[in-house]
Short mmCIF file of C-alpha atoms in Angstrom, two decimals:
data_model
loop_
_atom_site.label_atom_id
_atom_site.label_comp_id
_atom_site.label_asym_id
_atom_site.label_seq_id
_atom_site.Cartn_x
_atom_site.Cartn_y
_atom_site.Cartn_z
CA UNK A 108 0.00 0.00 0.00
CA UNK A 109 1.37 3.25 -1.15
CA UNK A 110 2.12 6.01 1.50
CA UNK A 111 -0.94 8.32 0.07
CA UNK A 112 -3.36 5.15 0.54
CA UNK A 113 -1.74 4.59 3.92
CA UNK A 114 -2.44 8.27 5.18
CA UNK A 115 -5.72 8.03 3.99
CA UNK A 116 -7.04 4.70 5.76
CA UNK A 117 -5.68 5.62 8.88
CA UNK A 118 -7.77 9.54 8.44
CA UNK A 119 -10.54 7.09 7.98
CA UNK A 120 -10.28 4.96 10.65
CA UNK A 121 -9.81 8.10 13.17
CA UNK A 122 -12.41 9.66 11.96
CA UNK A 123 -14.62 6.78 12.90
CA UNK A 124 -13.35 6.54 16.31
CA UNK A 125 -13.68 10.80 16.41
CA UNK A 126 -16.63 11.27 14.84
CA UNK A 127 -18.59 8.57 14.61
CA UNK A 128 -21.96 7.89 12.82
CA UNK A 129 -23.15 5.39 14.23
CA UNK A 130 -22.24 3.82 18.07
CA UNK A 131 -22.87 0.33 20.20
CA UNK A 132 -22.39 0.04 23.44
CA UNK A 133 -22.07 -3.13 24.62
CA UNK A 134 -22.18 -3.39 28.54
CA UNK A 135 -24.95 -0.60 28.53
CA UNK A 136 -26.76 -0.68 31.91
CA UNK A 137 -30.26 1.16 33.44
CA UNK A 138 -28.40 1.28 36.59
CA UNK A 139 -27.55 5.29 36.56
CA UNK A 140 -24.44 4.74 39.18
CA UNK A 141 -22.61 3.30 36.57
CA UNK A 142 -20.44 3.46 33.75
CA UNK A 143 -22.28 1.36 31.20
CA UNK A 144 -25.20 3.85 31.84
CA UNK A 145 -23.06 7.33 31.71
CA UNK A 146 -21.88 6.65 28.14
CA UNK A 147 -25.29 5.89 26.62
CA UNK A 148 -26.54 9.00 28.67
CA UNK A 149 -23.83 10.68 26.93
CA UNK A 150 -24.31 9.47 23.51
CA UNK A 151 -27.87 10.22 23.05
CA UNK A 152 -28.33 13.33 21.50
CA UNK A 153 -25.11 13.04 19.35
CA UNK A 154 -26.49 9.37 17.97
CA UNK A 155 -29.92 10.07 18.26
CA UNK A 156 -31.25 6.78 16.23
CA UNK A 157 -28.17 5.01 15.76
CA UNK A 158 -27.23 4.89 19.31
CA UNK A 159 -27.30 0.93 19.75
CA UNK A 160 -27.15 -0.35 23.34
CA UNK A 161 -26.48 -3.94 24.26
CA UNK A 162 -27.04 -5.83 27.23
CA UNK A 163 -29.41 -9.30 27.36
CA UNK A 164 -30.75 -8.18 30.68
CA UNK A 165 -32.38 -4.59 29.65
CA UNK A 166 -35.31 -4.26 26.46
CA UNK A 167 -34.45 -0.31 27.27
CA UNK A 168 -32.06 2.00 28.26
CA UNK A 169 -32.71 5.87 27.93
CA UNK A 170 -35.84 5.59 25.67
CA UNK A 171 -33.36 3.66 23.11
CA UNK A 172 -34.16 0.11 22.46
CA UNK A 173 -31.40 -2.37 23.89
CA UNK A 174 -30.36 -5.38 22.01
CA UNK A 175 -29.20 -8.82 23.55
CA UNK A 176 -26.02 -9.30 21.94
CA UNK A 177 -23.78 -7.70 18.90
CA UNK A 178 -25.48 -10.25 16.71
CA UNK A 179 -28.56 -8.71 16.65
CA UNK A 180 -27.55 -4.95 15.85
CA UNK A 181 -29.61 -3.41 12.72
CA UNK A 182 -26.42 -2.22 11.48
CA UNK A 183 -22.43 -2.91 11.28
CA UNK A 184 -21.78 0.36 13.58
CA UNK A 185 -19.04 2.71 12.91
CA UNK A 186 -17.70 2.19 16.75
CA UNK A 187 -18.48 -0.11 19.28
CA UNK A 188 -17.55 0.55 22.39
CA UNK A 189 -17.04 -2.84 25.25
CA UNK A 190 -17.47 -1.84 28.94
CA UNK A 191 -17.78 -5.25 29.67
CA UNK A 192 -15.77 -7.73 32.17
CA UNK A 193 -12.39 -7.88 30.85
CA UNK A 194 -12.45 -11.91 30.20
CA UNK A 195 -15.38 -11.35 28.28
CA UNK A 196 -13.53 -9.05 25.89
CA UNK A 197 -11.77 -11.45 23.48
CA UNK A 198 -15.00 -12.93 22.47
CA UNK A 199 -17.09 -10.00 22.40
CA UNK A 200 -14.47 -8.62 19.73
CA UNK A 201 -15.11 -11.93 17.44
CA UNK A 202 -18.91 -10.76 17.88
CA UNK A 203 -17.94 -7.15 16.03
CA UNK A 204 -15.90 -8.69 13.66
CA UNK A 205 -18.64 -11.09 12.28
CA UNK A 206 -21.13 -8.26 12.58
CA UNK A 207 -19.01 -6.31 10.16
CA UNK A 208 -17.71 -3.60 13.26
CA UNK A 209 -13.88 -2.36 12.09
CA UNK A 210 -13.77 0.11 15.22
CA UNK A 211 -13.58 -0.99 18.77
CA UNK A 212 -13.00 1.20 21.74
CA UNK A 213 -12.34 -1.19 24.82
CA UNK A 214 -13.02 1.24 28.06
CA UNK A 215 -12.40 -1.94 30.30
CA UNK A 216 -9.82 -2.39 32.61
CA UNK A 217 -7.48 -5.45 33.68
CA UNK A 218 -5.93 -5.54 31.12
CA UNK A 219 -1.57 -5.32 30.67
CA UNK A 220 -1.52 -2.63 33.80
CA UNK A 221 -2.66 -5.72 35.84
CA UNK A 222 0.66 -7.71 35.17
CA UNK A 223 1.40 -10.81 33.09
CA UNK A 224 -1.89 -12.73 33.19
CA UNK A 225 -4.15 -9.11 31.72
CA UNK A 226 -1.03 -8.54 29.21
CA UNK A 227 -1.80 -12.15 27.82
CA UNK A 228 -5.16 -11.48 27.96
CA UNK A 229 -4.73 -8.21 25.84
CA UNK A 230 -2.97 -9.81 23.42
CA UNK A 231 -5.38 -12.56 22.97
CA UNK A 232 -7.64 -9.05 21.94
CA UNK A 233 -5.31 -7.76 19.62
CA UNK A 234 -4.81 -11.12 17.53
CA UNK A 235 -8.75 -11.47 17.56
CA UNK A 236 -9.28 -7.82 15.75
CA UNK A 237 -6.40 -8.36 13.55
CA UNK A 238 -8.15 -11.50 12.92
CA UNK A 239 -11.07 -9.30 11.48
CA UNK A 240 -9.42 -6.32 10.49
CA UNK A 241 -11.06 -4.62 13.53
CA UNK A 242 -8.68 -1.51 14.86
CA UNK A 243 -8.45 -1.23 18.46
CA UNK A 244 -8.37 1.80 20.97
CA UNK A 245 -7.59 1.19 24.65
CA UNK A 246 -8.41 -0.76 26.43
CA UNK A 247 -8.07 0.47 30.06
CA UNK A 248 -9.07 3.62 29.05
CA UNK A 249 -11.98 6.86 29.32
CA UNK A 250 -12.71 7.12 26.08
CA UNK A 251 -13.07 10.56 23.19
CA UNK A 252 -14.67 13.99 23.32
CA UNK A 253 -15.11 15.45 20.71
CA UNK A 254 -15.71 19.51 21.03
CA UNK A 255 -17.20 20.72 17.81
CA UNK A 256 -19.52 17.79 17.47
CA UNK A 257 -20.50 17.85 20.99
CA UNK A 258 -19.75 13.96 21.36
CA UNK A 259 -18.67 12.80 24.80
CA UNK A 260 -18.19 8.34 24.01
CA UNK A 261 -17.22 8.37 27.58
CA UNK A 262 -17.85 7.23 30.96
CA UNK A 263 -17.72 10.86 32.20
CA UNK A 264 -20.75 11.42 34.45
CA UNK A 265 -23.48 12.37 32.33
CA UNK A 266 -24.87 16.16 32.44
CA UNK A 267 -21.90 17.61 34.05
CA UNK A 268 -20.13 18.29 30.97
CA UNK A 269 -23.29 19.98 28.82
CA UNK A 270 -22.89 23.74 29.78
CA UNK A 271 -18.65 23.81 30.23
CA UNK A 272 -17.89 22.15 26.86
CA UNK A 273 -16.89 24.62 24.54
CA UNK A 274 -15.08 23.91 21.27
CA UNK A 275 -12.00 25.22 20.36
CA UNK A 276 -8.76 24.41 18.83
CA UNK A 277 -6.57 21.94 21.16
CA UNK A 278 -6.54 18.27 20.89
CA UNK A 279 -5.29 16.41 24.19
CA UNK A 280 -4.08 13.02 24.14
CA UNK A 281 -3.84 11.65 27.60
CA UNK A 282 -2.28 7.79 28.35
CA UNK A 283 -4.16 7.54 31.32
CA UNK A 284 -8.52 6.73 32.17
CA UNK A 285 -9.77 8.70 35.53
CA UNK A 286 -6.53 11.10 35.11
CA UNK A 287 -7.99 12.60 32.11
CA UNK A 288 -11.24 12.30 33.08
CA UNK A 289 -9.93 14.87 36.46
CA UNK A 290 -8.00 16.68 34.09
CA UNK A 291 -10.71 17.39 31.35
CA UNK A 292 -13.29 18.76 33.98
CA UNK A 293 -10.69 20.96 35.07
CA UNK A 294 -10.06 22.49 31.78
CA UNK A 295 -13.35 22.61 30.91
CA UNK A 296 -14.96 23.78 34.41
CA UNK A 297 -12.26 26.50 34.45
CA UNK A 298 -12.00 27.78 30.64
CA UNK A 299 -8.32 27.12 30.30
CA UNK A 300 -9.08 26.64 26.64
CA UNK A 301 -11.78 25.19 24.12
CA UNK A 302 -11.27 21.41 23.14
CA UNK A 303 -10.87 19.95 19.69
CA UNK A 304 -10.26 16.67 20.62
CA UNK A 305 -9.60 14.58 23.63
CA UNK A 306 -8.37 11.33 23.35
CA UNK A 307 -7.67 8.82 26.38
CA UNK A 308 -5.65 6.29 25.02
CA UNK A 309 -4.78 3.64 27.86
CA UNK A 310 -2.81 0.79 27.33
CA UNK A 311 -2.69 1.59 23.68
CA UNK A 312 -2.93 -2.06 22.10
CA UNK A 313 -3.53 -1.02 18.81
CA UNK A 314 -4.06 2.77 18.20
CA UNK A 315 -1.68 4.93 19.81
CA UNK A 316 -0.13 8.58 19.92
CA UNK A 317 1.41 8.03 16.24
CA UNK A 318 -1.75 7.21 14.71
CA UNK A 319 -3.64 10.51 16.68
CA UNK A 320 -0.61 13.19 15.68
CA UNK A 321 -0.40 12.16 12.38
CA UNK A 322 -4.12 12.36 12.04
CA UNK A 323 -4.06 16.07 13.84
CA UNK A 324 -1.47 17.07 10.93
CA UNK A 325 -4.50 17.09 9.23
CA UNK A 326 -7.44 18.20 11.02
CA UNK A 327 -8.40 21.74 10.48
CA UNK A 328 -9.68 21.84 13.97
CA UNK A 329 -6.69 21.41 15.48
CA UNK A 330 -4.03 24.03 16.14
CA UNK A 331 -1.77 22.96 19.44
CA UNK A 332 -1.38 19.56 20.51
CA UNK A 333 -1.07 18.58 24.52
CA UNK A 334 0.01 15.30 25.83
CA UNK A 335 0.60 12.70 28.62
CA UNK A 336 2.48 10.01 27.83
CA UNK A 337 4.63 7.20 30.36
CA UNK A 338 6.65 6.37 27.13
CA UNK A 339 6.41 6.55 23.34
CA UNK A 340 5.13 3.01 21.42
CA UNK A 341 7.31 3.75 18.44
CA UNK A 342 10.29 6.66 18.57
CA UNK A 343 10.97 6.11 15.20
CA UNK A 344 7.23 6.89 14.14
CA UNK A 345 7.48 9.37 16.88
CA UNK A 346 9.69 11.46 15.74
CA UNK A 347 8.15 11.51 12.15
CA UNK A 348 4.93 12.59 13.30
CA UNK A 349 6.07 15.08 15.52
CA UNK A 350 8.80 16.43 12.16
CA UNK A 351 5.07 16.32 10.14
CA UNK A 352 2.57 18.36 12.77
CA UNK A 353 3.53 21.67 12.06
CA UNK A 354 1.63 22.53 15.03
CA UNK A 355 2.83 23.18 19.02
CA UNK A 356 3.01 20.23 20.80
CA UNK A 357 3.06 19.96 24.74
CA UNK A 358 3.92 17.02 26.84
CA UNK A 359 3.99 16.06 30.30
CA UNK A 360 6.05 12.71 30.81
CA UNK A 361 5.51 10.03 33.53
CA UNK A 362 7.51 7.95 34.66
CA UNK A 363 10.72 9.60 34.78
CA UNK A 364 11.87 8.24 37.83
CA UNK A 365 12.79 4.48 38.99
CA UNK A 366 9.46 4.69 41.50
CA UNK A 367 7.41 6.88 38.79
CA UNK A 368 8.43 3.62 36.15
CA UNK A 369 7.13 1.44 38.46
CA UNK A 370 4.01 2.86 39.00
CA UNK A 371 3.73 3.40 35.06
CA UNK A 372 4.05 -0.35 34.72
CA UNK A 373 0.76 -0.91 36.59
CA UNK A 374 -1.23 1.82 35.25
CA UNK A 375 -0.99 1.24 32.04
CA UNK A 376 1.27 -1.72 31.54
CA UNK A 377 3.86 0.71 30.40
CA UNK A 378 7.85 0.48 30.26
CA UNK A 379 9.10 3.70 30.33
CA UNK A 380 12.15 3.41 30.06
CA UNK A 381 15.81 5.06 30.42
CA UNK A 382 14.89 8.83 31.47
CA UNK A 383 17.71 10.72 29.95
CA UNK A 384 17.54 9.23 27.00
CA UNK A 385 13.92 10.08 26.72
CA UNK A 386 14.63 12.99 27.75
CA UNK A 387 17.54 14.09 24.96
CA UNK A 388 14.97 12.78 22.14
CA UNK A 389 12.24 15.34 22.92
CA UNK A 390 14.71 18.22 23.12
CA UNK A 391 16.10 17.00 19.48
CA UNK A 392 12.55 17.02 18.65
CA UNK A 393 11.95 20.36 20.53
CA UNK A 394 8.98 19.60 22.26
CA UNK A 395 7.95 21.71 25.22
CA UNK A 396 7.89 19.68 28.39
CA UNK A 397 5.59 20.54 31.24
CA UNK A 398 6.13 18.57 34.79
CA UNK A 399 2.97 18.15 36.09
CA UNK A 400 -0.54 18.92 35.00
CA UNK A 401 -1.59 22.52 35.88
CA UNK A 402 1.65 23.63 33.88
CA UNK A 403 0.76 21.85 30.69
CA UNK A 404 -2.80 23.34 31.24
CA UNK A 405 -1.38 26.77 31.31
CA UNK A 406 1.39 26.89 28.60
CA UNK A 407 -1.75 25.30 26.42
CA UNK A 408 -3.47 27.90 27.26
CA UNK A 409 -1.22 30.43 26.05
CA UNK A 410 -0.62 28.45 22.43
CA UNK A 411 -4.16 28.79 22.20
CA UNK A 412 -4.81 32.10 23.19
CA UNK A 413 -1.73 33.55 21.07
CA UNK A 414 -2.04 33.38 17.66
CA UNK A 415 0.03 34.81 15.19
CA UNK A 416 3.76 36.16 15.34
CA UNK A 417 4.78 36.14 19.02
CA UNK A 418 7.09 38.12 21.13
CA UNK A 419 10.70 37.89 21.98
CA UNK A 420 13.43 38.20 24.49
CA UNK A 421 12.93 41.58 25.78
CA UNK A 422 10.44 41.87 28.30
CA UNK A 423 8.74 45.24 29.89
CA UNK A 424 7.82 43.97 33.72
CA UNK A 425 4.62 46.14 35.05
CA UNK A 426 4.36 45.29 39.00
CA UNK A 427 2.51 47.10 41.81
CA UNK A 428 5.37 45.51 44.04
CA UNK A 429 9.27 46.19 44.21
CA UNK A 430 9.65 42.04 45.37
CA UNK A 431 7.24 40.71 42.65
CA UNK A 432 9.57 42.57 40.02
CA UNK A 433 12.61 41.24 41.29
CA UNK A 434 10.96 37.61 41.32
CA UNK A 435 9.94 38.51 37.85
CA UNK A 436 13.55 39.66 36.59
CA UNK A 437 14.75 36.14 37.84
CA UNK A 438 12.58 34.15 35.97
CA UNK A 439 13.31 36.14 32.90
CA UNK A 440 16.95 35.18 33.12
CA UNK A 441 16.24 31.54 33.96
CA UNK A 442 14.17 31.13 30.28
CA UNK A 443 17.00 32.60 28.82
CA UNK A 444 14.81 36.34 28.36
CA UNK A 445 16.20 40.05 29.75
CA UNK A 446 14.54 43.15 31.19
CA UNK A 447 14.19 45.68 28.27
CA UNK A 448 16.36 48.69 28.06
CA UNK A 449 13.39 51.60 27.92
CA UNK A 450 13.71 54.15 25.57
CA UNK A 451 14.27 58.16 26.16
CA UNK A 452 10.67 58.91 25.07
CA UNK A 453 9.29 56.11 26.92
CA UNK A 454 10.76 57.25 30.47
CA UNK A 455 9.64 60.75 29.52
CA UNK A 456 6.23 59.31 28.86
CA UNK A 457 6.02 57.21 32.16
CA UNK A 458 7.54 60.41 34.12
CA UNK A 459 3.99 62.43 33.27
CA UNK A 460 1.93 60.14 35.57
CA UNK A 461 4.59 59.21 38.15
CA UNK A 462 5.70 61.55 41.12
CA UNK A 463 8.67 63.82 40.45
CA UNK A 464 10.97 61.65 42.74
CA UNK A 465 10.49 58.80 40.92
CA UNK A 466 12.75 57.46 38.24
CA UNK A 467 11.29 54.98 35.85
CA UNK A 468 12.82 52.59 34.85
CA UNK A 469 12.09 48.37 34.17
CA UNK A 470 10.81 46.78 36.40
CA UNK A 471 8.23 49.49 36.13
CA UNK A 472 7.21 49.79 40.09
CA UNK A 473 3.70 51.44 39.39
CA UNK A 474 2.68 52.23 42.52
CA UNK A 475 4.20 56.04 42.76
CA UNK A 476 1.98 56.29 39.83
CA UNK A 477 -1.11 55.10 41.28
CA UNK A 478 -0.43 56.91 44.19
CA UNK A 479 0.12 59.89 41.92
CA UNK A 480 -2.47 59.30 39.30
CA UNK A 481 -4.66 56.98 40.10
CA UNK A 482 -5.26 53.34 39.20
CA UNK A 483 -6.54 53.84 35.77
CA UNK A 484 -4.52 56.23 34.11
CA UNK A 485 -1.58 54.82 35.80
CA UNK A 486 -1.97 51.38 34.02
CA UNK A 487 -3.26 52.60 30.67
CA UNK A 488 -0.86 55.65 30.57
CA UNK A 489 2.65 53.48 31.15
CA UNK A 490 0.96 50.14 28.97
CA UNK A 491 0.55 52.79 25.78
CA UNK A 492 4.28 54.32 26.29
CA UNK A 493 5.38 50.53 26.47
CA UNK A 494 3.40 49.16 23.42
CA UNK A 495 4.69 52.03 21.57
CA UNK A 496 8.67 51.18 22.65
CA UNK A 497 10.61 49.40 19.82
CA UNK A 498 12.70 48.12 22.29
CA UNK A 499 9.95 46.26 24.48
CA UNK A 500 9.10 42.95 22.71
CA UNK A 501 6.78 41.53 25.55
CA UNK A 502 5.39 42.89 28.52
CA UNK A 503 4.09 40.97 31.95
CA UNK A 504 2.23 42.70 34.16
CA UNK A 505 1.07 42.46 37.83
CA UNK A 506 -2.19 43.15 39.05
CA UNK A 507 -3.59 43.11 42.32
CA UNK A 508 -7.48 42.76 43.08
CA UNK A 509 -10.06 42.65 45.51
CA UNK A 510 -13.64 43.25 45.54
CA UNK A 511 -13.79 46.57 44.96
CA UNK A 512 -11.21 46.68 42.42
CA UNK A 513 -12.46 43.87 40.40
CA UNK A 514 -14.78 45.79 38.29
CA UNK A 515 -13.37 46.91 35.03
CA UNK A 516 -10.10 45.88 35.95
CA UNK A 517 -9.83 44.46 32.35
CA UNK A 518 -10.10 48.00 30.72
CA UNK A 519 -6.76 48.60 32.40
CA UNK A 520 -5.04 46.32 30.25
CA UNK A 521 -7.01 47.61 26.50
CA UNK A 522 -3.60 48.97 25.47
CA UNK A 523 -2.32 45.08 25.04
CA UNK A 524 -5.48 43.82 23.18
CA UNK A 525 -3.28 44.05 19.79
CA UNK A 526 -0.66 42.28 21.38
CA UNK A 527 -1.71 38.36 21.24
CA UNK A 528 1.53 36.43 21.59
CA UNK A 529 3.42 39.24 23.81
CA UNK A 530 1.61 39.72 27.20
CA UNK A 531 0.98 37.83 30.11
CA UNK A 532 -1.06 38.70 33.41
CA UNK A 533 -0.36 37.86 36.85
CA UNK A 534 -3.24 38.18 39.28
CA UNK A 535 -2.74 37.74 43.44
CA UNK A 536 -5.32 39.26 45.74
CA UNK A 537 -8.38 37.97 46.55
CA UNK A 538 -9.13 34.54 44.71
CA UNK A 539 -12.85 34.84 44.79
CA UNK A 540 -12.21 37.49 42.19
CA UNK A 541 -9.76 35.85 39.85
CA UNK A 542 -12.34 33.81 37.63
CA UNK A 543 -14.56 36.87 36.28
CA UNK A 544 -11.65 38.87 35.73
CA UNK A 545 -9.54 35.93 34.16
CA UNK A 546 -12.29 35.40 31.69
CA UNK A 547 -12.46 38.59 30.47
CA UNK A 548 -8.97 39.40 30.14
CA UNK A 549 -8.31 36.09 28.53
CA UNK A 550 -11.23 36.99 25.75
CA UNK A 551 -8.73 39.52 24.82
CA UNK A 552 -5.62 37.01 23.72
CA UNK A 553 -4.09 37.72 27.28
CA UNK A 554 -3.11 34.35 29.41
CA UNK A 555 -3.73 35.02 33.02
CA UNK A 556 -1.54 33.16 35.54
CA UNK A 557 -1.75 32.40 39.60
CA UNK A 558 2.47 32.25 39.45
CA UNK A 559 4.93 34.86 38.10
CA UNK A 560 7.06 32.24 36.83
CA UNK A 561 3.95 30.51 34.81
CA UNK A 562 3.57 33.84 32.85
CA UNK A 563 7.20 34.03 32.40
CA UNK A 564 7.33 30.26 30.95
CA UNK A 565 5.00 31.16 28.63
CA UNK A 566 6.01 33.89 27.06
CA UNK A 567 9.63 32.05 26.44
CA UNK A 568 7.32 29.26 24.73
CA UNK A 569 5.89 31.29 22.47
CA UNK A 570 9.22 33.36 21.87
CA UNK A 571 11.07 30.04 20.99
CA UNK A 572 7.53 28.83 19.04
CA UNK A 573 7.59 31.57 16.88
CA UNK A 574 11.73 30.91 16.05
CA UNK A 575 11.38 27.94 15.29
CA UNK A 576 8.58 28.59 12.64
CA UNK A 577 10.12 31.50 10.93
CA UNK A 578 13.42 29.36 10.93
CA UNK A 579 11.24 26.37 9.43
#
């Protein structure tokens, strides 16, 4: 098969497994407290009709009509998914493939992440669909989300996701099942970013992290990739896939340690392997790491809030304290970035809404200027005299807020709204007051962060991003 015909069955296959037509799921239960029930719940009103469940003990479940085994679907779905007793697995995929089913999602666990015995028993799966020319994804895992199509084939808790999913243009690939379950509802309950696609891989048996980034090469939907991973199925692959995105990717890495390995190993059933040499293949690859889950949460969010050309090394710090600058300055150094040298003009600018006895410079300590000025014309005043210096190339500011400064804060920051790629905020103050603020600054292509240093990261990411496609 020619590489054209290759690329193209595999877009196929993906999309069946993404966006599916038609769904079974077998292990379907009436029993709400479970997870049988939860993805037919979820299912519904993307399937409508050809939403199959399948379970000999149930005539009905969620209006649909339930069907006693595989053999007696009205149609070879485009996915089935098995949330069924793991020994039951094997056979249930022979069931599929004689229906005429080439997509199977196993969200079952005991699988290889139980030890020798489940590893047997997933490979007994594997030969069966191979058997039948059935592709597998999991098992051991919680399933896809798809945000533009609104389809959750998951075991998610039905309902909870309905008024926090919003689409948008980051795919997630997570090797993990209740991690990225945790770790979904947090982006979506907190608006870190809108979701493309999210993809919870598991033990990956058949389809894998290969098969999803060279399928997200592709997808117009798709603009920054972030993953977990406790090792890579197939560096070679790897590292072609990654060469082919042309898109940001972000990835968090378990199992780095000797104890983290172990625990890898009965997750997922995962070797991962020597950590320095994993280590020196994603920097020849230059993917950004992240080291634990927030962090790849929040440089995401900054991919996919900054579009377009990005900033660079020279950063304008705006702070309301004399020790948050400092911190600031230090974290510039450590990503490899500088305080900006300030222009003539630009101190002469800052010096009409500071006190006489203060000497701008960067840091920029607004507080004289507050003090001076007020709040407002303080912020806007020095933010337009930065914009408009040739030697500023990104600017962080500080903000502190409370109740009664909370309103309108936002408007403070109007002279960065052209500036998508080159500003960060960092709020402290009163945390009750972070979330409406956050949202609105964040609508204008401005990451907000809880830690300097999370701002500071980000702006380096997009700095060396934006390199690294102008050198491509």
């Amino acid at each position: 098969m020619g590489e054209l015909a290759k690329k193209q069955r595999l877009f196929q296959t993906l999309e069946g497994f993404l966006k599916p037509r038609s769904v079974a799921v077998v292990g379907a239960t009436a029993d709400s407290q479970k997870g049988g029930y939860a993805l037919v719940a979820n299912l519904l009103s993307y399937c409508g009709e050809r939403l199959y469940p399948v379970n000999p003990k149930y005539r009905e479940i969620c209006g649909r009509p339930c069907y006693a085994s595989v053999h007696e679907l009205p149609e070879a779905v485009d996915l089935a998914i098995l949330f069924v007793p793991a020994k039951e697995v094997p056979n249930t995929i022979a069931q599929c493939g004689k229906r005429g089913v080439s997509r199977v999602m196993i969200q079952s666990a005991g699988f290889a992440e139980t030890g020798e015995p489940g590893r047997m028993l997933q490979e007994r799966c594997l030969a069966e669909a191979r058997s039948f020319g059935i592709r597998l994804w999991g098992p051991n895992c919680m399933g896809v989300l798809n945000g533009h199509t609104r389809m959750v084939a998951s075991f998610m808790r039905p309902h909870v996701w309905e008024d926090i999913l919003r689409p948008g243009d980051v795919s997630v690939v997570v090797q993990s099942g209740m991690a990225s379950a945790g770790f979904l509802m947090q982006v979506m309950s907190e608006g870190y970013f809108g979701l493309s696609k999210a993809c919870s891989i598991g033990n990956r048996s058949d389809i894998n992290e290969c098969d999803l980034l060279e399928y997200f090469a592709g997808d117009q939907h798709t603009a920054v990739v972030a993953m977990y991973l406790e090792s890579v199925s197939d560096p070679p692959r790897f590292r072609k896939a990654v060469e082919k995105l042309g898109k940001p990717l972000l990835l968090l890495r378990g199992g780095v340690s000797q104890g983290g390995a172990k625990a890898a190993w009965s997750h997922t059933g995962t070797l991962a392997g020597n950590a320095g040499v994993a280590e020196g293949f994603f920097r020849q690859l230059s993917i950004e790491r992240a080291y634990d889950f927030l962090e790849l949460m929040d440089l995401t969010k900054a991919l996919s809030a900054w579009k377009g050309k990005g900033g660079g090394k020279k950063v304008a710090v705006v702070t309301f304290s004399g020790a948050a600058g400092i911190v600031a300055s230090d974290h510039l150094e450590s990503h490899g970035m500088a305080l900006a040298q300030l222009s003539r003009t630009t101190c002469r600018r800052l010096k009409e809404v500071f006190p006489p006895w203060m000497e701008p410079s960067n840091p920029v300590d607004i507080w004289p200027a507050i003090e001076k000025s007020g709040r407002e014309r303080a912020y806007l005043e020095t933010l337009r005299a930065l914009v408009d210096d040739p030697g500023v190339e990104a600017i962080d500011v500080h903000m502190y807020v409370d109740r009664p400064l909370m309103e309108g804060a936002w408007k403070l920051l109007e002279p960065l709204a052209s500036w998508r790629g080159r500003a960060t905020l960092w709020l402290i103050g009163d945390s009750r007051c972070f979330r409406q603020v956050r949202e609105k600054v964040e609508a204008m292509g401005i990451p907000v962060y809880g830690e300097i240093q999370r701002g500071i990261r980000a702006l380096a990411l997009k700095t060396r991003e934006s390199r690294t496609s102008q050198s491509g």
